[in-house]
Amino acid sequence: MTVHNLYIFDRNGVCLHYSEWHRKKQAGIPKEEEYKLMYGMLFSIRSFVSKMSPLDMKDGFLAFQTSRYKLHYYETPTGIKVVMNTDLGVGPIRDVLHHIYSALYVELVVKNPLCPLGQTVQSELFRSRLDSYVRSLPFFSARAG
Amino acid sequence: MADEALFLLLHNEMVSGVYKSAEQGEVENGRCITKLENMGFRVGQGLIERFTKDTARFKDELDIMKFICKDFWTTVFKKQIDNLRTNHQGIYVLQDNKFRLLTQMSAGKQYLEHASKYLAFTCGLIRGGLSNLGIKSIVTAEVSSMPACKLNLHFL
């Protein structure tokens, strides 16, 4: 059980942060293109899910999975999107993504006057705290499963 | 706590507002720090009136310093000063190992050059508080590693 990588986007599609822990295969396109692809896909899936839902929508798009990995999605009312790719053994992790948003992003980036909103996060403190938080998660193992 | 976040965000905006309305250059940097310090001075004067309205008169300077390190710091920053040193001849060094206005910024050396801007208001706060207690002083701050900071008080 492990975490592959993590993206954080803002409401305009700017990738605020990306980190990876276990990624055996790259996308084959430059990082900028990859972020745009990811954001475009999320945007489309969100509107698709709300349009085609046969019942009243509660939370909307939460996750998708393939035969190799699972993508978890969490969006805040301010449009910040936290996306985490894990392997298949991991259940719903909404509270983990919420913690990443509230205890890490809000505390260390929003409250940091030297981190302008809407740009990639440069703060070393944010990067290191996020890294140690993800490594401390119960479903993270140092060896890719 | 809501009020803590409010003060933090307001203080951050204040610093960037003062700097935005100034131009580039070393002189301007000093002027901005002075502006922030003077703002803190007036706020400190008012705060100390409010905090000491029910306490007894202070016996001596050391008593005043203890009040600043314990009660004043707790009321403003929700924690006490970690270390107070003095040479008993008017020089005091206050050390705060986790200064509330800097904890979100970094834990080490990143953004170190900007740290002094965020301490100017607090220096003025202390200077204003002391002045209303009858002590003229000079307060400076130094940051060698975030979020710890040292405040040097020099009584005149």
CSV table of N, CA, C and O in Angstrom, one decimal, chain B residues 82-149:
chain,number,residue,atom,x,y,z
B,82,ASP,N,10.4,32.6,26.1
B,82,ASP,CA,11.0,31.4,26.6
B,82,ASP,C,12.3,31.7,27.4
B,82,ASP,O,12.6,30.9,28.3
B,83,ASN,N,12.9,32.8,27.2
B,83,ASN,CA,14.2,33.0,27.9
B,83,ASN,C,14.4,34.5,28.1
B,83,ASN,O,14.2,35.3,27.1
B,84,LEU,N,14.7,35.0,29.3
B,84,LEU,CA,15.0,36.4,29.6
B,84,LEU,C,16.3,36.5,30.2
B,84,LEU,O,16.6,35.8,31.2
B,85,ARG,N,17.2,37.3,29.6
B,85,ARG,CA,18.5,37.5,30.1
B,85,ARG,C,18.7,39.0,30.4
B,85,ARG,O,18.3,39.8,29.6
B,86,THR,N,19.5,39.3,31.4
B,86,THR,CA,19.8,40.7,31.6
B,86,THR,C,21.2,40.9,32.2
B,86,THR,O,21.7,40.0,32.8
B,87,ASN,N,21.7,42.1,32.1
B,87,ASN,CA,22.9,42.4,32.8
B,87,ASN,C,22.7,43.3,33.9
B,87,ASN,O,23.7,43.9,34.5
B,88,HIS,N,21.4,43.5,34.3
B,88,HIS,CA,21.0,44.3,35.5
B,88,HIS,C,21.5,45.7,35.3
B,88,HIS,O,21.5,46.5,36.3
B,89,GLN,N,21.9,46.1,34.1
B,89,GLN,CA,22.2,47.5,33.9
B,89,GLN,C,21.5,48.1,32.8
B,89,GLN,O,21.9,49.0,32.0
B,90,GLY,N,20.2,47.6,32.6
B,90,GLY,CA,19.4,48.2,31.6
B,90,GLY,C,19.4,47.5,30.2
B,90,GLY,O,18.7,48.0,29.3
B,91,ILE,N,20.1,46.4,30.1
B,91,ILE,CA,20.0,45.6,28.9
B,91,ILE,C,19.3,44.3,29.1
B,91,ILE,O,19.7,43.6,30.0
B,92,TYR,N,18.3,44.0,28.3
B,92,TYR,CA,17.5,42.8,28.5
B,92,TYR,C,17.4,42.1,27.1
B,92,TYR,O,17.3,42.8,26.1
B,93,VAL,N,17.6,40.8,27.1
B,93,VAL,CA,17.4,40.0,25.9
B,93,VAL,C,16.3,39.0,26.1
B,93,VAL,O,16.3,38.2,27.0
B,94,LEU,N,15.2,39.2,25.2
B,94,LEU,CA,14.1,38.3,25.3
B,94,LEU,C,14.2,37.3,24.2
B,94,LEU,O,14.5,37.7,23.0
B,95,GLN,N,14.0,36.0,24.5
B,95,GLN,CA,14.1,35.0,23.4
B,95,GLN,C,12.8,34.3,23.3
B,95,GLN,O,12.3,33.7,24.3
B,96,ASP,N,12.3,34.2,22.1
B,96,ASP,CA,11.1,33.5,21.8
B,96,ASP,C,11.4,32.4,20.8
B,96,ASP,O,11.8,32.7,19.7
B,97,ASN,N,11.3,31.1,21.2
B,97,ASN,CA,11.8,30.1,20.3
B,97,ASN,C,10.8,29.8,19.2
B,97,ASN,O,11.1,29.1,18.2
B,98,LYS,N,9.5,30.2,19.4
B,98,LYS,CA,8.5,29.9,18.3
B,98,LYS,C,7.7,31.1,18.2
B,98,LYS,O,6.5,31.1,18.5
B,99,PHE,N,8.2,32.2,17.6
B,99,PHE,CA,7.5,33.4,17.5
B,99,PHE,C,6.3,33.3,16.6
B,99,PHE,O,6.4,32.8,15.5
B,100,ARG,N,5.1,33.6,17.2
B,100,ARG,CA,3.9,33.3,16.5
B,100,ARG,C,3.7,33.9,15.1
B,100,ARG,O,3.1,33.3,14.3
B,101,LEU,N,4.3,35.1,14.9
B,101,LEU,CA,4.1,35.6,13.5
B,101,LEU,C,5.1,35.0,12.5
B,101,LEU,O,5.0,35.3,11.3
B,102,LEU,N,6.0,34.2,13.0
B,102,LEU,CA,7.0,33.6,12.0
B,102,LEU,C,6.8,32.1,11.8
B,102,LEU,O,7.4,31.6,10.9
B,103,THR,N,6.0,31.4,12.7
B,103,THR,CA,5.9,30.0,12.6
B,103,THR,C,5.4,29.5,11.2
B,103,THR,O,5.9,28.5,10.7
B,104,GLN,N,4.5,30.3,10.6
B,104,GLN,CA,4.0,29.8,9.3
B,104,GLN,C,5.0,30.0,8.2
B,104,GLN,O,4.8,29.5,7.1
B,105,MET,N,6.0,30.8,8.4
B,105,MET,CA,6.8,31.2,7.3
B,105,MET,C,7.9,30.2,6.9
B,105,MET,O,7.9,29.8,5.8
B,106,SER,N,8.7,29.8,7.8
B,106,SER,CA,9.7,28.8,7.5
B,106,SER,C,10.2,28.2,8.8
B,106,SER,O,10.0,28.7,9.9
B,107,ALA,N,10.9,27.1,8.7
B,107,ALA,CA,11.5,26.5,9.9
B,107,ALA,C,13.0,26.4,9.6
B,107,ALA,O,13.5,25.3,9.5
B,108,GLY,N,13.7,27.5,9.5
B,108,GLY,CA,15.1,27.5,9.2
B,108,GLY,C,15.6,28.7,8.5
B,108,GLY,O,15.4,29.8,9.0
B,109,LYS,N,16.2,28.6,7.3
B,109,LYS,CA,16.8,29.7,6.7
B,109,LYS,C,16.0,30.4,5.6
B,109,LYS,O,16.3,31.4,5.2
B,110,GLN,N,15.0,29.7,5.1
B,110,GLN,CA,14.3,30.3,4.0
B,110,GLN,C,13.5,31.5,4.4
B,110,GLN,O,13.0,31.6,5.5
B,111,TYR,N,13.5,32.5,3.6
B,111,TYR,CA,12.8,33.8,3.9
B,111,TYR,C,13.4,34.6,5.0
B,111,TYR,O,12.8,35.5,5.6
B,112,LEU,N,14.6,34.3,5.4
B,112,LEU,CA,15.3,34.9,6.6
B,112,LEU,C,15.4,36.4,6.4
B,112,LEU,O,15.2,37.2,7.3
B,113,GLU,N,15.7,36.8,5.1
B,113,GLU,CA,15.9,38.3,4.9
B,113,GLU,C,14.6,39.1,5.1
B,113,GLU,O,14.7,40.3,5.3
B,114,HIS,N,13.5,38.4,5.0
B,114,HIS,CA,12.2,39.2,5.2
B,114,HIS,C,11.8,39.2,6.6
B,114,HIS,O,10.8,39.9,6.9
B,115,ALA,N,12.4,38.5,7.5
B,115,ALA,CA,11.9,38.3,8.8
B,115,ALA,C,11.9,39.6,9.6
B,115,ALA,O,10.9,39.8,10.4
B,116,SER,N,12.8,40.5,9.4
B,116,SER,CA,12.9,41.7,10.2
B,116,SER,C,11.7,42.6,10.0
B,116,SER,O,11.2,43.3,10.9
B,117,LYS,N,11.1,42.5,8.8
B,117,LYS,CA,9.9,43.3,8.5
B,117,LYS,C,8.8,42.9,9.4
B,117,LYS,O,8.0,43.8,9.8
B,118,TYR,N,8.7,41.6,9.7
B,118,TYR,CA,7.6,41.1,10.5
B,118,TYR,C,7.8,41.2,12.0
B,118,TYR,O,6.9,40.9,12.8
B,119,LEU,N,9.0,41.7,12.3
B,119,LEU,CA,9.2,41.9,13.8
B,119,LEU,C,9.1,43.4,14.2
B,119,LEU,O,9.1,43.7,15.4
B,120,ALA,N,9.1,44.3,13.2
B,120,ALA,CA,9.2,45.7,13.5
B,120,ALA,C,8.0,46.1,14.3
B,120,ALA,O,8.1,46.9,15.3
B,121,PHE,N,6.8,45.6,13.9
B,121,PHE,CA,5.6,46.0,14.7
B,121,PHE,C,5.7,45.6,16.1
B,121,PHE,O,5.3,46.3,17.1
B,122,THR,N,6.2,44.3,16.3
B,122,THR,CA,6.3,43.8,17.7
B,122,THR,C,7.3,44.6,18.5
B,122,THR,O,7.1,44.8,19.7
B,123,CYS,N,8.4,45.0,17.9
B,123,CYS,CA,9.4,45.9,18.6
B,123,CYS,C,8.7,47.1,19.1
B,123,CYS,O,8.9,47.6,20.2
B,124,GLY,N,7.9,47.7,18.2
B,124,GLY,CA,7.2,49.0,18.6
B,124,GLY,C,6.2,48.7,19.7
B,124,GLY,O,6.0,49.5,20.6
B,125,LEU,N,5.6,47.5,19.6
B,125,LEU,CA,4.6,47.1,20.7
B,125,LEU,C,5.3,47.2,22.0
B,125,LEU,O,4.7,47.7,23.0
B,126,ILE,N,6.4,46.6,22.1
B,126,ILE,CA,7.1,46.5,23.4
B,126,ILE,C,7.6,47.9,23.8
B,126,ILE,O,7.4,48.3,25.0
B,127,ARG,N,8.1,48.7,22.9
B,127,ARG,CA,8.6,50.0,23.2
B,127,ARG,C,7.5,50.9,23.7
B,127,ARG,O,7.6,51.6,24.7
B,128,GLY,N,6.3,50.8,23.0
B,128,GLY,CA,5.1,51.6,23.4
B,128,GLY,C,4.6,51.2,24.8
B,128,GLY,O,4.3,52.0,25.7
B,129,GLY,N,4.6,49.8,25.1
B,129,GLY,CA,4.2,49.4,26.4
B,129,GLY,C,5.1,49.9,27.5
B,129,GLY,O,4.6,50.4,28.5
B,130,LEU,N,6.4,49.8,27.2
B,130,LEU,CA,7.4,50.3,28.2
B,130,LEU,C,7.3,51.8,28.5
B,130,LEU,O,7.4,52.3,29.6
B,131,SER,N,7.0,52.5,27.4
B,131,SER,CA,7.0,54.0,27.5
B,131,SER,C,5.8,54.4,28.4
B,131,SER,O,5.9,55.3,29.2
B,132,ASN,N,4.7,53.7,28.3
B,132,ASN,CA,3.5,54.0,29.1
B,132,ASN,C,3.7,53.6,30.5
B,132,ASN,O,3.0,54.0,31.4
B,133,LEU,N,4.7,52.7,30.8
B,133,LEU,CA,5.0,52.3,32.1
B,133,LEU,C,6.1,53.2,32.7
B,133,LEU,O,6.6,53.0,33.8
B,134,GLY,N,6.5,54.2,31.9
B,134,GLY,CA,7.5,55.1,32.4
B,134,GLY,C,8.9,54.8,32.0
B,134,GLY,O,9.9,55.4,32.5
B,135,ILE,N,9.1,53.9,31.1
B,135,ILE,CA,10.5,53.5,30.7
B,135,ILE,C,10.8,53.9,29.3
B,135,ILE,O,10.1,53.4,28.4
B,136,LYS,N,11.8,54.7,29.0
B,136,LYS,CA,12.2,55.0,27.7
B,136,LYS,C,13.2,53.9,27.2
B,136,LYS,O,14.1,53.5,28.0
B,137,SER,N,13.0,53.4,26.0
B,137,SER,CA,13.9,52.2,25.6
B,137,SER,C,14.1,52.2,24.1
B,137,SER,O,13.5,52.9,23.4
B,138,ILE,N,15.0,51.4,23.8
B,138,ILE,CA,15.3,51.1,22.3
B,138,ILE,C,15.1,49.6,22.2
B,138,ILE,O,15.7,48.8,22.9
B,139,VAL,N,14.3,49.2,21.3
B,139,VAL,CA,14.0,47.7,21.1
B,139,VAL,C,14.4,47.3,19.7
B,139,VAL,O,14.0,47.9,18.7
B,140,THR,N,15.3,46.3,19.6
B,140,THR,CA,15.6,45.8,18.2
B,140,THR,C,15.4,44.3,18.3
B,140,THR,O,15.4,43.7,19.3
B,141,ALA,N,15.3,43.7,17.1
B,141,ALA,CA,15.1,42.3,17.0
B,141,ALA,C,16.1,41.7,16.1
B,141,ALA,O,16.6,42.3,15.1
B,142,GLU,N,16.5,40.4,16.3
B,142,GLU,CA,17.3,39.7,15.4
B,142,GLU,C,16.8,38.3,15.3
B,142,GLU,O,16.4,37.7,16.2
B,143,VAL,N,16.8,37.8,14.0
B,143,VAL,CA,16.4,36.5,13.7
B,143,VAL,C,17.5,35.7,13.1
B,143,VAL,O,18.0,36.1,12.0
B,144,SER,N,18.0,34.6,13.7
B,144,SER,CA,19.1,33.9,13.1
B,144,SER,C,18.6,32.6,12.4
B,144,SER,O,19.1,32.1,11.5
B,145,SER,N,17.5,32.1,13.0
B,145,SER,CA,16.9,30.9,12.5
B,145,SER,C,15.4,30.9,12.8
B,145,SER,O,15.0,30.9,14.0
B,146,MET,N,14.6,30.9,11.8
B,146,MET,CA,13.1,30.9,12.0
B,146,MET,C,12.7,29.6,12.7
B,146,MET,O,13.2,28.6,12.4
B,147,PRO,N,11.6,29.6,13.5
B,147,PRO,CA,10.9,30.8,14.0
B,147,PRO,C,11.4,31.4,15.3
B,147,PRO,O,10.6,32.0,16.0
B,148,ALA,N,12.6,31.1,15.7
B,148,ALA,CA,13.1,31.7,16.9
B,148,ALA,C,13.5,33.2,16.7
B,148,ALA,O,14.1,33.5,15.6
B,149,CYS,N,13.3,34.0,17.6
B,149,CYS,CA,13.8,35.4,17.5
B,149,CYS,C,14.2,35.9,18.8
B,149,CYS,O,13.8,35.5,19.9
